[in-house]
C-alpha cells in the first residue's frame, strides 16, 4: 500500500568488499545503524536479503509511537519508574530526530488509545496516572473513535518512503548498499552472501522478524510472528484525524491523507499459526480484519490491499540487544512497535560494535550470548 511512489534499486553484492562496519538488514533500524556508522566516519557496507525496507519496516501501520511496545505503566512495573520514564523520554527525542531528518514523510497527529472494554478503560486510567506522575504527554480522550487516551507527541509517517530517503542519504554520504544479498553466514569480521563476502571490523545485525532464524542462539529471546493488514480505497465514510490503537494495541488503524483506511491486528486471535516465518496474508486474521472494518468501523469501501510481514517478539519488555559470536551485535524483537525504538537502539548497537561502550545510554540491556 505504501509502495505508490516509485522504486529504489540497489545492486547485488558480487565478490569481496571491505568495510569498517557491515550492517545486515536495511529496514528502519539497519538504515539508522548505517547512518550512525557514517556519522562516526566509518566505511559502511549495508546488505539486505531483498530490498530496502522489504520487511516490516516498509509494510507496517505507519505509527510513530513514543515508548516501548508495553504501555508506560506496564514498562514502569517491569523496569522501574525511573528507567521506564527515561526510556519514554528517549523515544520522544528519537521522534524529533526522525522527523527532523525526513520532515516531509512525517505528520504530527498525536495518537489515540481507545478502550475496547470497561476493564481496558480502567487500564487507560492507570496508564494516564503513571504518565502524569512521570511528566509524560498524555490526556484523557472521548470522541467518535471511543474513549481512552490521547498522546499528543505521537506521529504517523510513510515508512517505506522514509527508508528509501534514508538509503538515498546514506548512498550520497558514501555507504555501499546492496539488495538481493542475504547474509548466509555472519561471523566476527566477516559476512558472507551467496555471491559475495564483506570483510569488516564490526557487524550489526538489524533484522527484526526472522532474527531467531538467522542467529539461532537468540531463539529463546526472540520469536518471529506475522502481523497482517488491509487497506481500503479512499473513502469519506469515516474521518480519522489520528491513528487509533484499540484493545491493548492488538488492533490499529489510521486514515491516510488520501482517505484510505489502513487496518491491522488480530494476531492474538489467529492462533499458533501466526507464529510463523511466512509473510503472506492468510485466514483467519484477514477475515477478522475485514469483519472489523465492516461491522465495527462501518466502512463499506472496497479493500484494495492485503499484506503481512514478520516481526520479532522479545521474551521481555525490552527489545533484544545482544552480542553474539564474540562481537557481532544483534538488535530486534520490538514486539510489534519498532519504528522508533529500533532507530534509537541502532545507534547503541553501532557503539557496541565499534567498542565505544562509554557512549551507551544504559537504557537497554546488552547481553552476551554464546
Ligand atoms: C503489519 C505490521 C504493522 C506494524 N505497525 C507498526 C507501527 O505502526 N508502528 C511501529 O512502531 N511498528 C510497527 N510494526 C513493527 C515495525 O514494522 C518493526 O518493528 C520494524 O519495522 C523493525 O524494523 P527493523 O529495521 O528492525 O527490521 P525489519 O523491518 O524486519 O527489516 C529487516 C530487514 O532485514 C532484511 N533481512 C532479513 N534477513 C536478512 C539476511 N539474512 N540478510 C540480509 N538482510 C536480511 C529484510 O529483508 C528486511 O529488509 C508493524 C509491523 C507489521 C508487520
XYZ file of C-alpha atoms and ligand atoms in Angstrom:
423
model
C 0.000 0.000 0.000
C 2.856 2.320 0.825
C 4.535 1.415 -2.445
C 2.885 4.054 -4.597
C 5.811 6.371 -5.101
C 8.285 4.586 -7.380
C 11.106 2.203 -6.664
C 14.585 2.117 -5.248
C 17.111 -0.122 -6.837
C 20.435 -1.304 -5.486
C 22.973 -3.733 -6.902
C 23.535 -7.248 -5.627
C 26.820 -7.856 -3.796
C 29.182 -9.820 -6.037
C 32.736 -10.530 -4.958
C 34.680 -9.191 -1.994
C 34.334 -5.780 -0.364
C 35.799 -4.425 2.848
C 34.350 -2.024 5.398
C 34.753 -0.828 8.943
C 31.109 -1.685 9.631
C 28.785 -4.156 7.940
C 25.061 -3.719 8.655
C 22.837 -6.710 7.905
C 19.248 -5.674 7.169
C 18.167 -2.405 5.552
C 14.916 -1.690 7.385
C 14.453 1.382 9.562
C 16.836 0.054 12.219
C 19.567 -1.065 9.823
C 19.435 2.239 7.979
C 19.745 4.086 11.302
C 22.810 1.944 12.026
C 24.258 2.776 8.607
C 23.705 6.448 9.331
C 25.358 6.178 12.722
C 28.362 4.430 11.163
C 28.712 7.223 8.618
C 28.393 9.836 11.367
C 31.340 8.172 13.075
C 33.369 8.454 9.878
C 33.340 4.705 9.173
C 33.338 2.946 5.822
C 29.927 1.261 5.866
C 28.506 -1.620 3.841
C 24.804 -2.495 4.194
C 23.184 -5.694 2.955
C 19.565 -6.638 2.527
C 18.227 -10.065 1.652
C 15.637 -8.476 -0.631
C 15.477 -4.676 -0.886
C 15.443 -1.520 1.240
C 12.516 -1.852 3.695
C 11.393 -5.132 2.155
C 10.361 -6.421 5.594
C 8.134 -4.875 8.245
C 9.911 -1.508 8.025
C 8.251 -0.813 4.667
C 4.995 -2.673 5.300
C 3.796 -1.545 8.698
C 0.989 0.556 10.150
C 2.929 3.815 9.939
C 2.517 4.735 13.622
C 5.408 6.618 15.209
C 4.752 5.996 18.871
C 6.830 7.047 21.836
C 7.642 4.375 24.396
C 8.118 0.640 24.135
C 5.559 -1.904 22.934
C 4.426 -2.211 26.558
C 2.309 0.695 27.808
C 4.173 3.034 30.143
C 2.645 1.778 33.414
C 3.462 -1.819 32.437
C 7.002 -0.837 31.432
C 7.398 1.002 34.760
C 6.316 -2.090 36.654
C 8.790 -4.263 34.783
C 11.762 -1.869 34.597
C 11.220 0.559 37.458
C 9.690 4.016 37.204
C 12.886 5.960 36.532
C 14.194 3.751 33.785
C 10.819 3.412 32.048
C 10.347 7.189 32.153
C 13.873 7.775 30.829
C 13.227 5.295 28.021
C 9.991 7.045 27.151
C 11.746 10.424 27.039
C 14.494 8.885 24.901
C 11.906 7.748 22.339
C 10.251 11.192 22.391
C 13.634 12.663 21.469
C 14.036 9.985 18.795
C 10.684 11.008 17.285
C 12.018 14.539 16.927
C 15.248 13.278 15.358
C 13.330 11.119 12.912
C 11.019 13.958 11.933
C 13.924 16.387 11.666
C 15.737 14.118 9.217
C 12.742 13.374 6.967
C 10.105 16.007 7.782
C 8.078 15.595 4.592
C 7.116 11.958 5.316
C 6.080 12.558 8.953
C 2.816 14.085 10.199
C 2.219 15.390 13.730
C -1.166 13.964 14.546
C -0.897 12.590 18.067
C -2.327 9.103 18.549
C -5.250 7.561 20.395
C -5.507 4.521 22.607
C -9.166 3.546 22.625
C -10.541 1.084 25.170
C -12.461 -1.929 23.897
C -13.935 -2.788 27.332
C -14.615 -1.376 30.795
C -11.563 -3.246 32.040
C -9.407 -1.608 29.401
C -10.811 1.793 30.316
C -9.530 1.194 33.846
C -6.177 0.241 32.407
C -6.164 3.517 30.454
C -6.760 5.363 33.731
C -3.780 3.592 35.307
C -1.630 4.437 32.303
C -2.679 8.095 32.474
C -1.893 8.281 36.172
C 1.575 6.787 35.641
C 2.322 9.070 32.698
C 1.208 12.172 34.583
C 3.284 11.122 37.581
C 6.313 10.916 35.284
C 5.585 14.116 33.382
C 4.935 12.318 30.083
C 2.493 13.678 27.482
C -0.944 12.017 27.722
C -4.526 13.243 28.128
C -7.904 11.622 28.629
C -9.892 11.321 25.397
C -13.534 10.801 24.448
C -14.675 11.236 20.867
C -16.123 9.491 17.836
C -13.380 6.832 17.916
C -14.263 5.864 21.505
C -12.931 6.559 24.960
C -9.373 6.295 26.155
C -6.195 8.349 25.925
C -4.624 10.871 23.580
C -0.850 11.014 23.200
C -0.178 14.427 21.654
C 3.502 13.855 20.822
C 2.959 10.754 18.645
C 3.096 10.947 14.866
C 2.469 8.993 11.693
C 4.725 8.543 8.694
C 5.137 6.783 5.386
C 7.543 4.051 6.499
C 8.633 2.947 3.040
C 9.271 6.457 1.752
C 11.305 7.231 4.867
C 13.524 4.166 4.484
C 14.136 4.952 0.830
C 15.027 8.510 1.789
C 17.484 7.248 4.421
C 19.042 4.856 1.925
C 19.477 7.649 -0.621
C 21.103 9.871 2.009
C 23.445 7.043 3.037
C 24.488 6.402 -0.559
C 25.158 10.104 -1.023
C 27.363 10.037 2.069
C 29.424 7.142 0.770
C 27.832 3.971 2.129
C 27.801 0.919 -0.112
C 24.370 -0.693 -0.018
C 23.373 -3.986 -1.629
C 19.994 -5.623 -2.255
C 19.199 -9.283 -3.040
C 22.197 -10.120 -0.868
C 21.128 -12.206 2.127
C 23.729 -12.776 4.799
C 24.112 -16.545 4.844
C 26.929 -16.548 7.364
C 27.598 -13.875 9.970
C 30.803 -14.072 11.962
C 33.192 -11.734 13.683
C 34.968 -9.830 10.889
C 33.138 -11.477 8.003
C 29.667 -11.614 6.482
C 29.026 -13.901 3.533
C 26.243 -13.719 0.950
C 25.558 -16.251 -1.840
C 27.712 -14.279 -4.298
C 29.949 -12.153 -2.105
C 31.813 -11.502 1.098
C 32.209 -8.450 3.339
C 35.427 -8.338 5.334
C 34.717 -5.909 8.160
C 35.859 -4.636 11.517
C 32.385 -4.701 13.072
C 28.992 -6.251 12.324
C 25.500 -5.092 13.311
C 22.563 -7.396 12.532
C 19.375 -5.312 12.384
C 16.784 -7.901 11.449
C 13.552 -7.910 13.451
C 11.341 -10.705 12.058
C 13.500 -13.739 11.304
C 16.281 -12.839 13.759
C 15.850 -16.196 15.509
C 16.390 -17.948 12.171
C 19.500 -16.000 11.210
C 21.061 -16.233 14.681
C 19.595 -19.404 16.249
C 21.379 -18.716 19.554
C 18.796 -15.935 20.096
C 15.824 -18.279 19.679
C 14.858 -18.235 23.380
C 14.935 -14.437 23.456
C 13.042 -13.541 20.297
C 10.329 -15.290 18.324
C 9.061 -14.470 14.853
C 5.388 -13.694 14.292
C 3.326 -12.488 11.367
C 1.335 -9.248 11.526
C -1.350 -8.645 8.937
C -3.099 -5.602 7.494
C -5.681 -4.491 4.970
C -6.298 -1.122 3.314
C -9.338 0.330 1.582
C -9.856 2.593 -1.367
C -10.064 6.272 -0.409
C -13.299 6.887 1.483
C -15.108 9.671 3.340
C -17.311 7.272 5.336
C -15.057 7.929 8.337
C -12.821 10.763 9.290
C -9.920 9.719 11.458
C -7.607 12.655 12.168
C -5.372 10.478 14.365
C -4.136 6.890 14.288
C -6.007 4.618 16.699
C -4.756 1.807 18.911
C -7.550 -0.390 20.284
C -7.862 -3.474 22.507
C -4.494 -3.065 24.200
C -2.952 -2.280 20.815
C -3.928 -5.541 19.167
C -5.907 -3.567 16.593
C -4.552 -0.407 14.985
C -5.863 1.753 12.186
C -5.372 5.095 10.597
C -6.682 7.110 7.681
C -4.149 8.406 5.206
C -4.393 11.922 3.768
C -5.774 10.369 0.546
C -8.689 8.852 2.511
C -7.525 5.219 2.554
C -8.040 3.349 5.795
C -5.191 1.042 6.809
C -6.126 -1.507 9.465
C -4.097 -4.187 11.198
C -4.499 -6.536 14.114
C -5.995 -9.761 15.461
C -2.640 -11.548 15.666
C -3.681 -12.976 19.017
C -6.871 -14.388 17.513
C -5.102 -16.036 14.613
C -3.837 -18.869 16.806
C -0.459 -20.597 16.807
C -0.321 -20.256 13.028
C 0.652 -16.592 13.370
C 3.990 -17.589 14.940
C 5.414 -18.122 11.507
C 8.124 -17.083 9.083
C 5.547 -16.961 6.315
C 4.925 -13.313 5.428
C 1.855 -13.867 3.253
C -1.589 -12.640 4.378
C -3.860 -15.505 5.416
C -7.079 -16.567 7.145
C -8.377 -16.317 9.801
C -6.766 -12.933 10.532
C -7.718 -11.474 7.146
C -11.362 -12.379 7.759
C -11.286 -10.868 11.235
C -9.829 -7.636 9.866
C -12.486 -7.470 7.173
C -15.282 -8.105 9.688
C -13.944 -5.395 11.998
C -13.737 -2.928 9.110
C -17.315 -3.614 8.038
C -19.051 -4.176 11.373
C -17.139 -2.082 13.903
C -15.873 0.779 11.753
C -18.893 0.626 9.425
C -16.755 1.126 6.312
C -18.073 -0.263 3.000
C -15.250 0.968 0.750
C -13.569 -1.842 -1.216
C -10.461 -3.469 0.202
C -7.651 -2.730 -2.233
C -4.634 -4.093 -0.372
C -3.922 -7.085 1.868
C -0.473 -7.720 3.238
C 1.614 -9.148 6.063
C 5.163 -9.004 7.326
C 7.278 -10.642 10.006
C 8.267 -9.097 13.310
C 10.210 -10.342 16.318
C 8.597 -10.598 19.753
C 11.090 -10.406 22.583
C 10.705 -12.556 25.666
C 10.913 -9.452 27.909
C 9.728 -5.853 27.938
C 12.915 -4.605 26.284
C 13.955 -5.435 22.728
C 16.855 -7.788 22.085
C 20.281 -6.141 22.288
C 22.807 -8.934 22.154
C 26.444 -9.542 21.421
C 26.788 -12.925 19.743
C 29.685 -14.900 18.281
C 32.210 -12.757 20.143
C 31.481 -9.324 18.739
C 28.539 -9.388 16.333
C 25.829 -7.072 17.711
C 22.203 -8.055 17.051
C 19.096 -5.937 17.630
C 15.409 -6.742 17.104
C 12.401 -8.106 18.948
C 10.416 -4.874 19.187
C 7.206 -6.831 19.804
C 5.311 -5.061 17.045
C 6.345 -1.471 17.873
C 9.793 -0.943 16.428
C 9.699 2.115 14.220
C 11.041 4.455 16.886
C 12.771 2.109 19.344
C 14.603 0.339 16.511
C 16.010 3.603 15.279
C 17.202 4.539 18.792
C 18.654 1.108 19.547
C 20.580 1.048 16.261
C 22.894 3.804 17.478
C 23.677 1.836 20.609
C 24.348 -1.260 18.516
C 26.927 0.590 16.440
C 28.568 1.983 19.589
C 28.982 -1.524 20.989
C 30.094 -3.000 17.659
C 32.918 -0.463 17.376
C 33.907 -0.813 21.030
C 32.585 2.544 22.246
C 30.528 1.351 25.181
C 31.114 4.612 27.027
C 28.541 6.157 24.671
C 25.691 3.859 25.733
C 22.596 5.290 27.401
C 22.257 2.294 29.736
C 18.541 2.216 28.932
C 18.696 -1.090 27.060
C 20.151 -4.329 28.422
C 23.151 -5.548 26.438
C 23.586 -9.291 26.870
C 26.406 -11.560 25.742
C 25.088 -14.716 24.146
C 27.301 -17.608 23.112
C 1.773 -5.230 9.752
C 2.721 -4.531 10.694
C 2.337 -3.346 11.296
C 3.218 -2.692 12.169
N 2.895 -1.461 12.618
C 3.793 -0.762 13.344
C 3.528 0.569 13.704
O 2.517 1.144 13.310
N 4.440 1.215 14.485
C 5.595 0.610 14.885
O 6.394 1.229 15.597
N 5.898 -0.635 14.498
C 5.039 -1.323 13.724
N 5.346 -2.575 13.298
C 6.645 -3.132 13.686
C 7.758 -2.497 12.857
O 7.423 -2.552 11.494
C 9.069 -3.244 13.078
O 9.343 -3.340 14.460
C 10.200 -2.512 12.402
O 9.937 -2.443 11.018
C 11.534 -3.174 12.646
O 12.458 -2.617 11.751
P 13.846 -3.311 11.511
O 14.582 -2.467 10.564
O 14.449 -3.603 12.830
O 13.512 -4.735 10.922
P 12.802 -5.167 9.570
O 11.781 -4.207 9.166
O 12.380 -6.573 9.803
O 13.950 -5.108 8.495
C 14.918 -6.088 8.419
C 15.462 -6.162 7.025
O 16.421 -7.219 7.047
C 16.335 -7.949 5.873
N 16.879 -9.272 6.149
C 16.305 -10.314 6.774
N 17.154 -11.355 6.833
C 18.289 -10.962 6.240
C 19.539 -11.579 5.974
N 19.793 -12.842 6.299
N 20.493 -10.856 5.330
C 20.278 -9.578 4.958
N 19.099 -8.952 5.175
C 18.121 -9.636 5.815
C 14.863 -7.923 5.485
O 14.706 -8.101 4.085
C 14.447 -6.538 5.950
O 14.518 -5.576 4.912
C 4.489 -3.266 12.456
C 4.869 -4.449 11.828
C 3.995 -5.078 10.956
C 4.436 -6.344 10.271
